[in-house]
Amino acid sequence: MKKAINILVSLVMVAGLVSCNNGENKKGSKGQGGLATNAAEKVYVAPGEHDEYYAFFSGGYSGNLTVYGLPSGRMFKEIPVFSQFPTSGYGYSEETKPMFNTSFGFVPWDDSHHPDISQTGGKLDGRWIFINGNNTPRIARIDLETFETVEIIELPNSAGNHSSSFITENTEYVVAGTRFSVPVPQRDMPIKDYKGNFKGALSFISVDQETGRMGIKFQLMMPGFNYDLSHPGRDKSHGWFFFTTYNTEEANTLMEVNSSQNDKDFIAAVNWKVIEDYVNNGGGTKMPANYAHNVYDHDTHLATSTMEKEVLTVDPTKVPGAVFFLPTPKSPHGCDVDPTGEYIIGNGKLSADLTVHSFTKMLDAIENKKFDGEAYGIPILKFEDVLAGTVKQPGLGPLHTEFDGKGNAYTTFFISSEVVKWKLGTWEVLDRQPVFYSVGHGMIPGGNSREPFGKYFVAMNKITKDRYLPTGPELEHSAQLFDISGDKMELLLDFPTHGEPHYAAGIRADILKKNSKQFYKLADNKNPYATLSEADARVERKGNEVHIYMTTIRSHFTPDNIEGVKVGDKVFFHITNHEQDFDVPHGFAMIGANNAELLIMPGQTKTLVWEPKQVGVWPFYCTDFCSALHQEMQGYVRVSPANSNMELSWSLGED
């Protein structure tokens, strides 16, 4: 068998090389460039005009989320989420450091993967966007009024938080599944005893409909498979959630071979409504846990961190009708549900065909007990009885499928480097377009909802090669924009993306931009260190701590001359931006500070800590060009010896 697998791997590698070579030949072919079509005109956004769509791209190993406009491909913003961000001071300021608290301590990085936008009635509502941290399992919520991360919750009993962070169609839950099964509870045990002893936790995280506040409602303790990706049921299948699994062999070494032995793995169909009723009526088992819940408050401009100590777990075998397995070839990756909720696509990485399950047939098979055995007490439905159809040999290495709302599906093929359009219901291939190179995820704005917008498809490619000017060994990943409004896909644009996007979420710009906050009202600032008038600016000593209550406005700091600080002091600069106008942040940098600068929005307070090590007179200044007198926006701190008797003093405009 291992010999057969090695042969298969060799064939896959050859196919990939052929794909890349074919791509080279096609690159200049008719219809692919702006000279051959009106592609340039279709992506052109005139100066002062706005894009039609926002697109939020995960940053992968950047740990963050980037915001682009479509169709222009212009990058507007990088939103810091799981990684410290010296551009703004996120994760460096005293107000935002708690966002990185975890049960493992301060963790200032993660691997961000799958953003999903909040919904109401299966339609995007644009209130929040959620994204998962894959390495240290966490889910973050970003406020789409401010485009700032406002909440991060850690997930206990999880590892490789990959089949996340997808939401139900009224944002009742954000759902997160573990890619790597682990001992639950964690303990010292031989790795070779994996099989039958490890568990895969599927976390259902409730979302408060008014505030967005998250909380773990329950964790479903599944068999020790790898839970790769997931999507919620829609419309007729609302109330269900679907997860692809691989490594149903429960291998723990040489995974590329040992976890690819079974002809079929599973899609786990989870009836979360049934489990919700079970839990609401007292079901489930509380177990000790230790996980961080970090929340940022826009009124106080402060983050707080709470360590939670227990979690509710559910054994699926104790809830009749809760979970069923749908056999799916082979090592499925993406798990995608069409807008009607009828079709569940399992994108089998090693399968020659594309498998489509029927929700209606699944319900019939459950009702009539058309089972083909069980796995760890969970019924396995008969493959033929849940199969809607098969897309025959559409390409090599299928990964993800998106939908245009017009009855068409678009699947990415990593090995054959292409996007394939096919018809739901007839399974007929309608079109295919090469991509450059080795596409991973694809995204249609609104494609993760009942009502996709259906105008553009974005291919997120894993290999860039020759698409842009070379920048050394490391290249940004390439994205390609296709017009899918007609019968045939048309390539419009290549644009580079930051980090490694694993998925993206798109929404019409008019839904978001009318709600975008322009500044924080100074009168509403409840930060305990806020200085709301220049008359209240001051410097206070508490032992070896020095607290500087400072204001900033074009074009000076108050105070701007400070004396009486000593070597060994811990200096807190509490800076409040008094501007009340759109797009007038102020920066703050202190020579010798070993953290970062601050970027302080109008009406906001942020705090920077500085620990002077040397005697002298040291400058600080504004880092964000704010006015014609920006260069004059500076000040000095005098640092005296540790044993000095120099008293604190401060001033503005005094000799």
Short mmCIF file of N, CA, C and O in Angstrom, two decimals, residues 458-560:
data_model
loop_
_atom_site.label_atom_id
_atom_site.label_comp_id
_atom_site.label_asym_id
_atom_site.label_seq_id
_atom_site.Cartn_x
_atom_site.Cartn_y
_atom_site.Cartn_z
N VAL A 458 -12.56 35.71 -6.29
CA VAL A 458 -11.16 35.97 -6.00
C VAL A 458 -10.46 34.64 -5.73
O VAL A 458 -10.87 33.88 -4.84
N ALA A 459 -9.41 34.36 -6.50
CA ALA A 459 -8.58 33.18 -6.27
C ALA A 459 -7.38 33.59 -5.42
O ALA A 459 -6.67 34.54 -5.76
N MET A 460 -7.18 32.88 -4.32
CA MET A 460 -6.04 33.15 -3.44
C MET A 460 -4.99 32.08 -3.68
O MET A 460 -5.15 30.93 -3.25
N ASN A 461 -3.93 32.46 -4.37
CA ASN A 461 -2.95 31.49 -4.85
C ASN A 461 -1.80 31.34 -3.88
O ASN A 461 -1.39 32.29 -3.21
N LYS A 462 -1.27 30.13 -3.82
CA LYS A 462 -0.21 29.81 -2.85
C LYS A 462 1.19 30.06 -3.40
O LYS A 462 2.14 30.20 -2.63
N ILE A 463 1.33 30.08 -4.71
CA ILE A 463 2.65 30.25 -5.32
C ILE A 463 2.60 31.44 -6.27
O ILE A 463 1.68 31.56 -7.09
N THR A 464 3.59 32.32 -6.17
CA THR A 464 3.60 33.56 -6.95
C THR A 464 4.55 33.48 -8.15
O THR A 464 4.22 33.93 -9.25
N LYS A 465 5.77 32.96 -7.89
CA LYS A 465 6.78 32.80 -8.95
C LYS A 465 7.03 34.11 -9.70
O LYS A 465 7.53 35.07 -9.14
N ASP A 466 6.61 34.18 -10.96
CA ASP A 466 7.00 35.27 -11.85
C ASP A 466 5.91 36.33 -12.04
O ASP A 466 5.99 37.15 -12.94
N ARG A 467 4.90 36.36 -11.18
CA ARG A 467 3.77 37.26 -11.42
C ARG A 467 4.09 38.73 -11.14
O ARG A 467 3.43 39.62 -11.66
N TYR A 468 5.07 38.99 -10.26
CA TYR A 468 5.43 40.36 -9.91
C TYR A 468 6.94 40.54 -9.99
O TYR A 468 7.69 39.57 -10.15
N LEU A 469 7.38 41.77 -9.85
CA LEU A 469 8.81 42.01 -9.75
C LEU A 469 9.38 41.22 -8.58
O LEU A 469 8.77 41.16 -7.51
N PRO A 470 10.55 40.58 -8.75
CA PRO A 470 11.11 39.76 -7.67
C PRO A 470 11.55 40.61 -6.49
O PRO A 470 12.04 41.73 -6.65
N THR A 471 11.34 40.07 -5.30
CA THR A 471 11.72 40.77 -4.06
C THR A 471 12.53 39.85 -3.15
O THR A 471 12.30 39.79 -1.95
N GLY A 472 13.46 39.12 -3.75
CA GLY A 472 14.25 38.18 -2.97
C GLY A 472 13.50 36.86 -2.83
O GLY A 472 12.52 36.59 -3.53
N PRO A 473 13.96 36.01 -1.90
CA PRO A 473 13.36 34.67 -1.77
C PRO A 473 11.89 34.70 -1.33
O PRO A 473 11.14 33.80 -1.66
N GLU A 474 11.50 35.71 -0.57
CA GLU A 474 10.13 35.76 -0.07
C GLU A 474 9.28 36.66 -0.96
O GLU A 474 9.64 37.80 -1.24
N LEU A 475 8.14 36.13 -1.39
CA LEU A 475 7.21 36.88 -2.23
C LEU A 475 5.86 36.96 -1.55
O LEU A 475 5.46 36.05 -0.83
N GLU A 476 5.16 38.05 -1.78
CA GLU A 476 3.78 38.11 -1.32
C GLU A 476 2.93 37.15 -2.15
O GLU A 476 3.23 36.87 -3.32
N HIS A 477 1.87 36.63 -1.54
CA HIS A 477 1.00 35.71 -2.27
C HIS A 477 0.14 36.48 -3.28
O HIS A 477 -0.27 37.62 -3.04
N SER A 478 -0.14 35.81 -4.37
CA SER A 478 -0.87 36.43 -5.46
C SER A 478 -2.36 36.13 -5.35
O SER A 478 -2.76 34.99 -5.09
N ALA A 479 -3.18 37.15 -5.56
CA ALA A 479 -4.62 36.96 -5.71
C ALA A 479 -5.01 37.35 -7.12
O ALA A 479 -4.37 38.21 -7.74
N GLN A 480 -6.04 36.70 -7.64
CA GLN A 480 -6.52 37.02 -8.98
C GLN A 480 -8.03 37.21 -8.94
O GLN A 480 -8.76 36.43 -8.32
N LEU A 481 -8.47 38.28 -9.58
CA LEU A 481 -9.88 38.65 -9.58
C LEU A 481 -10.51 38.26 -10.92
O LEU A 481 -10.02 38.64 -11.98
N PHE A 482 -11.63 37.53 -10.85
CA PHE A 482 -12.37 37.12 -12.04
C PHE A 482 -13.75 37.78 -12.03
O PHE A 482 -14.41 37.88 -10.99
N ASP A 483 -14.18 38.21 -13.20
CA ASP A 483 -15.56 38.64 -13.41
C ASP A 483 -16.38 37.39 -13.70
O ASP A 483 -16.09 36.65 -14.65
N ILE A 484 -17.39 37.10 -12.87
CA ILE A 484 -18.21 35.90 -13.07
C ILE A 484 -19.66 36.28 -13.40
O ILE A 484 -20.57 35.46 -13.24
N SER A 485 -19.88 37.51 -13.86
CA SER A 485 -21.23 37.95 -14.14
C SER A 485 -21.79 37.35 -15.43
O SER A 485 -23.01 37.32 -15.62
N GLY A 486 -20.92 36.87 -16.31
CA GLY A 486 -21.36 36.26 -17.56
C GLY A 486 -21.27 34.75 -17.53
O GLY A 486 -21.02 34.14 -16.48
N ASP A 487 -21.45 34.14 -18.68
CA ASP A 487 -21.40 32.67 -18.75
C ASP A 487 -19.98 32.15 -18.53
O ASP A 487 -19.80 31.05 -18.00
N LYS A 488 -18.99 32.94 -18.94
CA LYS A 488 -17.60 32.52 -18.80
C LYS A 488 -16.87 33.44 -17.82
O LYS A 488 -17.12 34.64 -17.77
N MET A 489 -15.98 32.85 -17.07
CA MET A 489 -15.15 33.64 -16.15
C MET A 489 -14.13 34.44 -16.95
O MET A 489 -13.57 33.94 -17.93
N GLU A 490 -13.87 35.66 -16.51
CA GLU A 490 -12.88 36.51 -17.17
C GLU A 490 -11.88 37.03 -16.15
O GLU A 490 -12.27 37.69 -15.17
N LEU A 491 -10.62 36.73 -16.36
CA LEU A 491 -9.58 37.23 -15.47
C LEU A 491 -9.40 38.72 -15.68
O LEU A 491 -9.15 39.19 -16.79
N LEU A 492 -9.53 39.49 -14.57
CA LEU A 492 -9.44 40.94 -14.65
C LEU A 492 -8.14 41.49 -14.07
O LEU A 492 -7.61 42.48 -14.58
N LEU A 493 -7.64 40.88 -13.00
CA LEU A 493 -6.60 41.55 -12.23
C LEU A 493 -5.79 40.56 -11.40
O LEU A 493 -6.35 39.60 -10.86
N ASP A 494 -4.48 40.79 -11.33
CA ASP A 494 -3.61 40.19 -10.32
C ASP A 494 -3.32 41.26 -9.27
O ASP A 494 -3.11 42.43 -9.62
N PHE A 495 -3.32 40.89 -8.00
CA PHE A 495 -2.84 41.84 -6.98
C PHE A 495 -2.22 41.06 -5.82
O PHE A 495 -2.66 39.96 -5.49
N PRO A 496 -1.15 41.62 -5.23
CA PRO A 496 -0.47 40.94 -4.13
C PRO A 496 -1.25 41.08 -2.84
O PRO A 496 -1.95 42.08 -2.62
N THR A 497 -1.14 40.07 -1.98
CA THR A 497 -1.80 40.09 -0.68
C THR A 497 -0.74 39.93 0.40
O THR A 497 0.35 39.42 0.15
N HIS A 498 -1.08 40.34 1.62
CA HIS A 498 -0.10 40.34 2.71
C HIS A 498 -0.25 39.09 3.56
O HIS A 498 -1.36 38.63 3.83
N GLY A 499 0.91 38.54 3.99
CA GLY A 499 0.89 37.31 4.76
C GLY A 499 0.55 36.15 3.84
O GLY A 499 0.98 36.08 2.69
N GLU A 500 -0.25 35.22 4.35
CA GLU A 500 -0.72 34.11 3.52
C GLU A 500 -2.22 33.96 3.72
O GLU A 500 -2.68 33.30 4.68
N PRO A 501 -3.02 34.57 2.85
CA PRO A 501 -4.47 34.46 3.01
C PRO A 501 -4.95 33.01 2.86
O PRO A 501 -4.65 32.34 1.88
N HIS A 502 -5.68 32.55 3.86
CA HIS A 502 -6.29 31.22 3.80
C HIS A 502 -7.76 31.30 3.43
O HIS A 502 -8.36 30.29 3.06
N TYR A 503 -8.33 32.46 3.57
CA TYR A 503 -9.70 32.68 3.14
C TYR A 503 -9.96 34.18 3.19
O TYR A 503 -9.15 34.95 3.71
N ALA A 504 -11.07 34.59 2.63
CA ALA A 504 -11.47 35.99 2.65
C ALA A 504 -12.98 36.05 2.75
O ALA A 504 -13.69 35.07 2.46
N ALA A 505 -13.48 37.20 3.17
CA ALA A 505 -14.92 37.43 3.23
C ALA A 505 -15.18 38.79 2.60
O ALA A 505 -14.50 39.76 2.89
N GLY A 506 -16.17 38.84 1.71
CA GLY A 506 -16.47 40.07 1.00
C GLY A 506 -17.90 40.53 1.25
O GLY A 506 -18.80 39.71 1.45
N ILE A 507 -18.09 41.85 1.23
CA ILE A 507 -19.42 42.42 1.48
C ILE A 507 -19.54 43.72 0.68
O ILE A 507 -18.55 44.41 0.43
N ARG A 508 -20.77 44.05 0.26
CA ARG A 508 -20.99 45.30 -0.46
C ARG A 508 -20.57 46.49 0.39
O ARG A 508 -20.90 46.57 1.58
N ALA A 509 -19.88 47.43 -0.21
CA ALA A 509 -19.35 48.57 0.53
C ALA A 509 -20.46 49.41 1.16
O ALA A 509 -20.29 49.95 2.26
N ASP A 510 -21.60 49.52 0.49
CA ASP A 510 -22.64 50.40 1.02
C ASP A 510 -23.24 49.87 2.32
O ASP A 510 -23.85 50.62 3.07
N ILE A 511 -23.07 48.59 2.61
CA ILE A 511 -23.56 48.04 3.88
C ILE A 511 -22.70 48.51 5.04
O ILE A 511 -23.20 48.77 6.14
N LEU A 512 -21.39 48.65 4.78
CA LEU A 512 -20.46 48.98 5.86
C LEU A 512 -20.17 50.46 6.00
O LEU A 512 -20.12 50.99 7.11
N LYS A 513 -19.91 51.13 4.89
CA LYS A 513 -19.26 52.44 5.00
C LYS A 513 -20.13 53.49 5.68
O LYS A 513 -19.63 54.41 6.31
N LYS A 514 -21.45 53.34 5.61
CA LYS A 514 -22.33 54.32 6.25
C LYS A 514 -22.25 54.25 7.77
O LYS A 514 -22.63 55.20 8.47
N ASN A 515 -21.76 53.11 8.30
CA ASN A 515 -21.68 52.94 9.76
C ASN A 515 -20.28 53.16 10.31
O ASN A 515 -20.06 53.04 11.52
N SER A 516 -19.32 53.45 9.45
CA SER A 516 -17.93 53.55 9.89
C SER A 516 -17.73 54.75 10.80
O SER A 516 -18.08 55.88 10.45
N LYS A 517 -17.16 54.50 11.97
CA LYS A 517 -16.93 55.58 12.95
C LYS A 517 -15.80 56.47 12.46
O LYS A 517 -14.77 55.99 11.98
N GLN A 518 -15.97 57.80 12.62
CA GLN A 518 -14.95 58.75 12.17
C GLN A 518 -14.03 59.19 13.30
O GLN A 518 -12.86 59.45 13.07
N PHE A 519 -14.56 59.30 14.49
CA PHE A 519 -13.71 59.63 15.65
C PHE A 519 -14.49 59.27 16.92
O PHE A 519 -15.71 59.04 16.89
N TYR A 520 -13.76 59.21 18.03
CA TYR A 520 -14.37 58.96 19.33
C TYR A 520 -14.70 60.30 19.99
O TYR A 520 -13.87 61.21 20.01
N LYS A 521 -15.89 60.41 20.55
CA LYS A 521 -16.27 61.65 21.22
C LYS A 521 -15.48 61.79 22.52
O LYS A 521 -15.51 60.89 23.37
N LEU A 522 -14.79 62.91 22.64
CA LEU A 522 -13.96 63.13 23.82
C LEU A 522 -14.80 63.10 25.09
O LEU A 522 -14.37 62.57 26.13
N ALA A 523 -16.00 63.62 25.01
CA ALA A 523 -16.86 63.67 26.20
C ALA A 523 -17.27 62.28 26.67
O ALA A 523 -17.64 62.10 27.84
N ASP A 524 -17.19 61.27 25.77
CA ASP A 524 -17.58 59.91 26.14
C ASP A 524 -16.40 59.07 26.60
O ASP A 524 -16.56 57.89 26.91
N ASN A 525 -15.21 59.66 26.64
CA ASN A 525 -14.00 58.92 27.00
C ASN A 525 -14.02 58.61 28.50
O ASN A 525 -13.93 59.51 29.33
N LYS A 526 -14.12 57.32 28.85
CA LYS A 526 -14.20 56.90 30.25
C LYS A 526 -12.90 56.25 30.73
O LYS A 526 -12.88 55.61 31.79
N ASN A 527 -11.84 56.42 29.97
CA ASN A 527 -10.56 55.86 30.40
C ASN A 527 -10.14 56.51 31.72
O ASN A 527 -10.16 57.74 31.85
N PRO A 528 -9.77 55.72 32.73
CA PRO A 528 -9.42 56.31 34.03
C PRO A 528 -8.19 57.21 33.97
O PRO A 528 -7.97 58.01 34.89
N TYR A 529 -7.40 57.10 32.92
CA TYR A 529 -6.20 57.94 32.78
C TYR A 529 -6.39 59.05 31.74
O TYR A 529 -5.43 59.71 31.36
N ALA A 530 -7.62 59.25 31.29
CA ALA A 530 -7.88 60.28 30.29
C ALA A 530 -7.68 61.67 30.89
O ALA A 530 -7.99 61.92 32.06
N THR A 531 -7.16 62.57 30.06
CA THR A 531 -7.03 63.98 30.42
C THR A 531 -7.93 64.75 29.46
O THR A 531 -7.60 64.90 28.27
N LEU A 532 -9.07 65.20 29.95
CA LEU A 532 -10.10 65.74 29.08
C LEU A 532 -9.96 67.23 28.80
O LEU A 532 -10.66 67.77 27.96
N SER A 533 -9.06 67.90 29.52
CA SER A 533 -8.76 69.30 29.21
C SER A 533 -7.28 69.55 29.46
O SER A 533 -6.66 68.86 30.29
N GLU A 534 -6.72 70.53 28.76
CA GLU A 534 -5.30 70.82 28.96
C GLU A 534 -5.02 71.28 30.39
O GLU A 534 -3.95 71.06 30.93
N ALA A 535 -6.02 71.90 31.02
CA ALA A 535 -5.84 72.37 32.40
C ALA A 535 -5.60 71.21 33.37
O ALA A 535 -5.03 71.40 34.45
N ASP A 536 -6.04 70.01 32.98
CA ASP A 536 -5.88 68.84 33.86
C ASP A 536 -4.59 68.08 33.59
O ASP A 536 -4.32 67.07 34.25
N ALA A 537 -3.81 68.52 32.61
CA ALA A 537 -2.53 67.85 32.33
C ALA A 537 -1.62 67.99 33.56
O ALA A 537 -1.55 69.05 34.18
N ARG A 538 -0.91 66.92 33.88
CA ARG A 538 -0.12 66.92 35.11
C ARG A 538 0.85 65.75 35.09
O ARG A 538 0.76 64.85 34.24
N VAL A 539 1.75 65.75 36.08
CA VAL A 539 2.70 64.64 36.27
C VAL A 539 2.66 64.28 37.75
O VAL A 539 2.75 65.16 38.62
N GLU A 540 2.52 62.98 38.03
CA GLU A 540 2.42 62.51 39.41
C GLU A 540 3.41 61.38 39.66
O GLU A 540 3.64 60.54 38.77
N ARG A 541 3.94 61.37 40.87
CA ARG A 541 4.86 60.29 41.26
C ARG A 541 4.17 59.38 42.29
O ARG A 541 3.56 59.85 43.25
N LYS A 542 4.30 58.06 42.06
CA LYS A 542 3.85 57.06 43.03
C LYS A 542 5.00 56.08 43.23
O LYS A 542 5.14 55.10 42.49
N GLY A 543 5.88 56.39 44.20
CA GLY A 543 7.09 55.59 44.37
C GLY A 543 8.00 55.79 43.18
O GLY A 543 8.34 56.94 42.83
N ASN A 544 8.39 54.68 42.55
CA ASN A 544 9.24 54.83 41.36
C ASN A 544 8.42 54.86 40.07
O ASN A 544 8.97 54.78 38.98
N GLU A 545 7.10 54.96 40.20
CA GLU A 545 6.25 55.13 39.02
C GLU A 545 5.97 56.61 38.82
O GLU A 545 5.60 57.32 39.77
N VAL A 546 6.12 57.06 37.58
CA VAL A 546 5.78 58.44 37.22
C VAL A 546 4.67 58.40 36.18
O VAL A 546 4.83 57.77 35.12
N HIS A 547 3.55 59.04 36.47
CA HIS A 547 2.40 59.04 35.56
C HIS A 547 2.27 60.43 34.95
O HIS A 547 2.06 61.42 35.66
N ILE A 548 2.38 60.47 33.62
CA ILE A 548 2.29 61.74 32.89
C ILE A 548 0.93 61.76 32.18
O ILE A 548 0.67 60.96 31.29
N TYR A 549 0.06 62.66 32.62
CA TYR A 549 -1.27 62.82 32.04
C TYR A 549 -1.15 63.91 30.98
O TYR A 549 -1.09 65.10 31.30
N MET A 550 -1.15 63.50 29.72
CA MET A 550 -0.76 64.38 28.63
C MET A 550 -1.90 64.50 27.62
O MET A 550 -2.65 63.55 27.38
N THR A 551 -2.00 65.68 27.02
CA THR A 551 -2.94 65.87 25.92
C THR A 551 -2.15 66.17 24.65
O THR A 551 -1.00 66.61 24.69
N THR A 552 -2.83 65.94 23.52
CA THR A 552 -2.20 66.22 22.24
C THR A 552 -3.26 66.81 21.30
O THR A 552 -4.40 66.34 21.24
N ILE A 553 -2.87 67.85 20.61
CA ILE A 553 -3.73 68.50 19.62
C ILE A 553 -2.80 69.27 18.69
O ILE A 553 -1.67 69.61 19.08
N ARG A 554 -3.23 69.49 17.45
CA ARG A 554 -2.36 70.21 16.51
C ARG A 554 -1.95 71.58 17.07
O ARG A 554 -2.81 72.42 17.34
N SER A 555 -0.68 71.88 17.30
CA SER A 555 0.46 71.02 17.05
C SER A 555 1.39 71.03 18.26
O SER A 555 2.53 71.46 18.20
N HIS A 556 0.85 70.56 19.43
CA HIS A 556 1.69 70.50 20.63
C HIS A 556 1.18 69.43 21.59
O HIS A 556 0.02 69.00 21.53
N PHE A 557 2.09 69.01 22.45
CA PHE A 557 1.76 68.17 23.59
C PHE A 557 1.65 69.06 24.83
O PHE A 557 2.37 70.05 24.96
N THR A 558 0.78 68.68 25.75
CA THR A 558 0.70 69.35 27.05
C THR A 558 0.80 68.29 28.15
O THR A 558 -0.07 67.41 28.20
N PRO A 559 1.86 68.37 28.98
CA PRO A 559 3.02 69.27 28.95
C PRO A 559 4.03 68.82 27.90
O PRO A 559 3.98 67.67 27.44
N ASP A 560 4.96 69.74 27.58
CA ASP A 560 6.01 69.35 26.63
C ASP A 560 7.41 69.45 27.22
O ASP A 560 8.38 69.08 26.56
#
